PDB file of C-alpha atoms in Angstrom:
ATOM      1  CA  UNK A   1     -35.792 -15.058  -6.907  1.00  0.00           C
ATOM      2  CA  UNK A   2     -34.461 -12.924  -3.349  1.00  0.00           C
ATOM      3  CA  UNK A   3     -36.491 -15.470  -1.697  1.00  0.00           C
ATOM      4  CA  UNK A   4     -34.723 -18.680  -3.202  1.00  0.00           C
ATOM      5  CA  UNK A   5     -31.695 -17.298  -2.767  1.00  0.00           C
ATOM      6  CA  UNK A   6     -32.350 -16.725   0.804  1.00  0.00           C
ATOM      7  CA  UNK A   7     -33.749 -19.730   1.333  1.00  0.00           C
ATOM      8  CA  UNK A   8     -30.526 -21.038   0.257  1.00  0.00           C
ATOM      9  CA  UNK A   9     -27.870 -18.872   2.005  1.00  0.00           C
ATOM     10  CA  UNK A  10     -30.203 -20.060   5.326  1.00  0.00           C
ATOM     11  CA  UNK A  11     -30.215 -23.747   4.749  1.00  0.00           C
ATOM     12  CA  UNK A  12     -26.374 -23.555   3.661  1.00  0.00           C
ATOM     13  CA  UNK A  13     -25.663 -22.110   7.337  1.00  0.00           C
ATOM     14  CA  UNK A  14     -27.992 -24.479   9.245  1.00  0.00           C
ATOM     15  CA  UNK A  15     -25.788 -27.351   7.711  1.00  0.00           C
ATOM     16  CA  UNK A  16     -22.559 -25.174   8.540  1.00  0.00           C
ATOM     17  CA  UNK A  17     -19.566 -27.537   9.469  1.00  0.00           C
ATOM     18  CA  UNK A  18     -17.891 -26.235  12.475  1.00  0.00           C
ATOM     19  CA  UNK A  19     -14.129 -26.507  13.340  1.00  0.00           C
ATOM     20  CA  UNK A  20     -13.696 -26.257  17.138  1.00  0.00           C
ATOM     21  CA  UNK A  21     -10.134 -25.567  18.678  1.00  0.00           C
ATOM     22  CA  UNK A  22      -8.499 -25.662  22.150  1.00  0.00           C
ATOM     23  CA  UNK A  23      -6.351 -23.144  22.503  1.00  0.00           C
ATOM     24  CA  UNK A  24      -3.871 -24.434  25.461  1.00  0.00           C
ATOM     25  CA  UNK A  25      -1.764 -21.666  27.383  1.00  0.00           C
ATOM     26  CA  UNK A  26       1.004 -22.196  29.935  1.00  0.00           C
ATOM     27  CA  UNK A  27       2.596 -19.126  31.080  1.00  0.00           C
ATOM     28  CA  UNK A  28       3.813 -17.216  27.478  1.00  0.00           C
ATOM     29  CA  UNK A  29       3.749 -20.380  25.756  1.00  0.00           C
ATOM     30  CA  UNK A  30       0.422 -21.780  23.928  1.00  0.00           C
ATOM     31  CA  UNK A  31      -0.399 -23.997  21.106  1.00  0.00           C
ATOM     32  CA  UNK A  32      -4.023 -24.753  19.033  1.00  0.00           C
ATOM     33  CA  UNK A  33      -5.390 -28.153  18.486  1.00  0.00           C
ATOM     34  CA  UNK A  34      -8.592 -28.682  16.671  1.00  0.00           C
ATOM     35  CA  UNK A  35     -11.297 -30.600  18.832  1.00  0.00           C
ATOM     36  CA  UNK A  36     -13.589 -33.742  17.339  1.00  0.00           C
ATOM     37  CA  UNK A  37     -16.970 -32.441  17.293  1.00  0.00           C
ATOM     38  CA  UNK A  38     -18.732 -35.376  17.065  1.00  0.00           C
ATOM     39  CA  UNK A  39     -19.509 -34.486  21.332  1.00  0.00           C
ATOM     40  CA  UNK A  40     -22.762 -32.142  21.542  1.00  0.00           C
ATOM     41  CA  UNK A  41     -20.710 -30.102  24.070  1.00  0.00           C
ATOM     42  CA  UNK A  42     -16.899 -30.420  22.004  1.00  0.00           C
ATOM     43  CA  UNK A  43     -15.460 -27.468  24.087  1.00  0.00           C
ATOM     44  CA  UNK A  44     -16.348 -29.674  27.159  1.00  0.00           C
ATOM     45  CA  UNK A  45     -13.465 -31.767  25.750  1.00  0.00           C
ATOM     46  CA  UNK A  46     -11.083 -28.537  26.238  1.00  0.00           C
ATOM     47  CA  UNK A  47      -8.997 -29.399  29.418  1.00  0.00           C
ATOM     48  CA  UNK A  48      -5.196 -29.772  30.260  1.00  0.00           C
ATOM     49  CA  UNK A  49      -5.208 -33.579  30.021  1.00  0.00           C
ATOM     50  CA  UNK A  50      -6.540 -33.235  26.447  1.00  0.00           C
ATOM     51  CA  UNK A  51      -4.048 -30.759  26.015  1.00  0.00           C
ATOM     52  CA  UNK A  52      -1.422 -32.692  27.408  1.00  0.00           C
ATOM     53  CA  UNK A  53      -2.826 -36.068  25.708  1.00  0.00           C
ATOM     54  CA  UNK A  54      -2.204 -33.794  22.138  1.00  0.00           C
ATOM     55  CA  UNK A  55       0.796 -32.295  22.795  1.00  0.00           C
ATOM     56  CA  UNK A  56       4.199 -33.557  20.669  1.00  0.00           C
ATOM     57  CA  UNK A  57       7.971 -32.564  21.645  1.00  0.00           C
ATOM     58  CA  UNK A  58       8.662 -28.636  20.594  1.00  0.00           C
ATOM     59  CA  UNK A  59       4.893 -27.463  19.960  1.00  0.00           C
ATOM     60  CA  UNK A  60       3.954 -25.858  23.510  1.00  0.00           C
ATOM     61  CA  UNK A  61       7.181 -26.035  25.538  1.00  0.00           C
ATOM     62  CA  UNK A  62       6.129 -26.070  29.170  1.00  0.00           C
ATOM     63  CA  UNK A  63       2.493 -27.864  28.486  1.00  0.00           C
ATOM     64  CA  UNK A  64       4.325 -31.567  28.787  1.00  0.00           C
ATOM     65  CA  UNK A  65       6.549 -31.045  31.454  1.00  0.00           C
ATOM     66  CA  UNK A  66       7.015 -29.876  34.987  1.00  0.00           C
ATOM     67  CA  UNK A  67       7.732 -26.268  34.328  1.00  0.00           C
ATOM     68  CA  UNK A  68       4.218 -25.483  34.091  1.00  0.00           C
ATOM     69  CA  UNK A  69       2.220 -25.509  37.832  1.00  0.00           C
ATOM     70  CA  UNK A  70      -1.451 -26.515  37.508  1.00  0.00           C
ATOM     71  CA  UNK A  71      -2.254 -22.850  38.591  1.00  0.00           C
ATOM     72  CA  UNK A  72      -0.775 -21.297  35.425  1.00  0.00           C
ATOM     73  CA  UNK A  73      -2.038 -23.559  33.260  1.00  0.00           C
ATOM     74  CA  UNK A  74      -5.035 -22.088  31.100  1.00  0.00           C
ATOM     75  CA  UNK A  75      -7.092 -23.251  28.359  1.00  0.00           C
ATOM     76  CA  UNK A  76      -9.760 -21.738  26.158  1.00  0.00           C
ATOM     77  CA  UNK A  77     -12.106 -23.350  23.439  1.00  0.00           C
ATOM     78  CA  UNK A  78     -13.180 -21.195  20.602  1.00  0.00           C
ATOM     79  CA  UNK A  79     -14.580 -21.623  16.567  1.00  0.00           C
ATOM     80  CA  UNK A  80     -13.303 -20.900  13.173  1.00  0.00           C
ATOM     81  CA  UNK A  81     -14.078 -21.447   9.811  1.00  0.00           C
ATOM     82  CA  UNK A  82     -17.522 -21.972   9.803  1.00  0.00           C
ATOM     83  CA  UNK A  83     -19.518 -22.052   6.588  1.00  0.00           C
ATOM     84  CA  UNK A  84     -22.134 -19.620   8.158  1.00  0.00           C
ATOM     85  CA  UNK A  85     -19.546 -16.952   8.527  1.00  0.00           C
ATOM     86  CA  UNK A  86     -18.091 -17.065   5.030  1.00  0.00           C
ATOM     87  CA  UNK A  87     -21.756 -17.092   3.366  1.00  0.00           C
ATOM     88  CA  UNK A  88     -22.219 -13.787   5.695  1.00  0.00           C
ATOM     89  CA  UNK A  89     -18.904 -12.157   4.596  1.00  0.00           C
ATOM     90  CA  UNK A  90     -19.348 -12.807   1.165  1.00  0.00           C
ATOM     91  CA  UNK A  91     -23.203 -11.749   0.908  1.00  0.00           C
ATOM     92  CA  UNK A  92     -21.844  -8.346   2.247  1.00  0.00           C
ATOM     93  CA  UNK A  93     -19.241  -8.116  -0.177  1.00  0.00           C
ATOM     94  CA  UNK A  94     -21.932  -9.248  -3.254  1.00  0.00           C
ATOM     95  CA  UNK A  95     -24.461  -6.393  -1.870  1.00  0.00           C
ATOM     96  CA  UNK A  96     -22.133  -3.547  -1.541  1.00  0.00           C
ATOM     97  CA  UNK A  97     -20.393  -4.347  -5.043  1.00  0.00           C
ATOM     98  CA  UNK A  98     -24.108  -4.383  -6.397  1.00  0.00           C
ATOM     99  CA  UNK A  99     -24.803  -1.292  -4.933  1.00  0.00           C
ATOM    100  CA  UNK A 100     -21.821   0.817  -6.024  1.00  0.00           C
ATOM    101  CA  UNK A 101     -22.512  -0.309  -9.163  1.00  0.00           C
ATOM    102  CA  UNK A 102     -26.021   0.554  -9.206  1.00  0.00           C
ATOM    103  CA  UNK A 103     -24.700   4.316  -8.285  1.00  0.00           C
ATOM    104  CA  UNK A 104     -22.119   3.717 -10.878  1.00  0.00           C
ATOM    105  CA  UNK A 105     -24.804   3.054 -13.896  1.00  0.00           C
ATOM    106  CA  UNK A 106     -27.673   4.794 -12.776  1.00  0.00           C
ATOM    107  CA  UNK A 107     -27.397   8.330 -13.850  1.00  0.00           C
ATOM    108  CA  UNK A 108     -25.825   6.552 -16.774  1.00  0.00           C
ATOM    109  CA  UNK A 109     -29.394   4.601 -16.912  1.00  0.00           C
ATOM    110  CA  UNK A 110     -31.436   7.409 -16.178  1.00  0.00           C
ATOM    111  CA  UNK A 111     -29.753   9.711 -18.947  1.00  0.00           C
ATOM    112  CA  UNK A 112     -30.588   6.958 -21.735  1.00  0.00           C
ATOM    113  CA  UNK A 113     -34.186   6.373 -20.415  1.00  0.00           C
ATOM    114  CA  UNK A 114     -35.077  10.846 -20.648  1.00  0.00           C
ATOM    115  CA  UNK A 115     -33.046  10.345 -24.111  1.00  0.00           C
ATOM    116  CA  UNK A 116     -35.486   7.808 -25.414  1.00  0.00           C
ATOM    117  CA  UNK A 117     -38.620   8.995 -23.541  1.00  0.00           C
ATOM    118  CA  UNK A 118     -37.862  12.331 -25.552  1.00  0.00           C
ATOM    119  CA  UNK A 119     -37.177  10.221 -28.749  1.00  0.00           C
ATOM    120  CA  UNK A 120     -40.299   8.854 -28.603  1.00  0.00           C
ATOM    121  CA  UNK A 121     -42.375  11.917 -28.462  1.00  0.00           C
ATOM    122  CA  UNK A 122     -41.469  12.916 -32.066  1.00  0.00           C
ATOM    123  CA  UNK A 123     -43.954  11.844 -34.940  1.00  0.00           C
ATOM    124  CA  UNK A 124     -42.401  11.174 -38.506  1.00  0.00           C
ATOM    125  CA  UNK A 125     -43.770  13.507 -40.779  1.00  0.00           C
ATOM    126  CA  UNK A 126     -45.157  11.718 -43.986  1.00  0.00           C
ATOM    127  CA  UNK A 127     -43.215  13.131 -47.143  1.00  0.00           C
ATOM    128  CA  UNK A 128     -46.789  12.928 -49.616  1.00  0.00           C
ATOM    129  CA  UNK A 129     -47.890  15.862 -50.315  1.00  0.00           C
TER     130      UNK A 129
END
């Protein structure tokens, strides 16, 4: 049963959709844009000409126009809200609630098993005499 489920958290994050952003930054200003990753290499894609080719009026002021020199211009391509890191997150939280309540119910456990091991022990006594 550990194995199939396994087996299934793995093949869930090989098929693990990936959202790629470009994070563009000009000066104290910056803005995100989410990248098509239909390239092999989508933070190849992450340059100032896409950024300015994304940009609309108010979202990065400074990107669009000539306030921002070349040399201050920065970009950086980075990933979020993959499937693979979810399935991680939440396996941790499903193991450590399993475990504290394994420590929760085991003296519990252990209690009833001595009670009935003890229980068992005793012989009825026939009532023919």
């Amino acid at each position: 049963m550990l194995f199939a489920l396994m087996s299934l958290f793995i093949a869930m994050a090989e098929a693990a959709e990936i959202k790629m952003f470009c994070k563009c930054f000009c000066g104290s200003n910056s803005t995100v844009f989410e990248i098509p990753t239909f390239d092999p290499k989508p933070c190849a894609n992450c340059t100032k000409q896409f950024c300015l080719d994304n940009v609309e009026d108010g979202i990065c002021d400074g990107i669009a126009d000539a306030t921002c020199p070349s040399n201050d211009f920065k970009t950086a391509c980075f990933a979020r809200d993959s499937y693979k890191d979810e399935i991680i997150v939440d396996s941790f939280l499903c193991i450590t609630v399993g475990l504290v309540l394994f420590a929760v119910i085991r003296p519990h456990f252990e209690k009833w098993q001595k009670n009935r091991i003890t229980r068992a022990q005793y012989e009825t006594v026939s009532n023919t005499e």
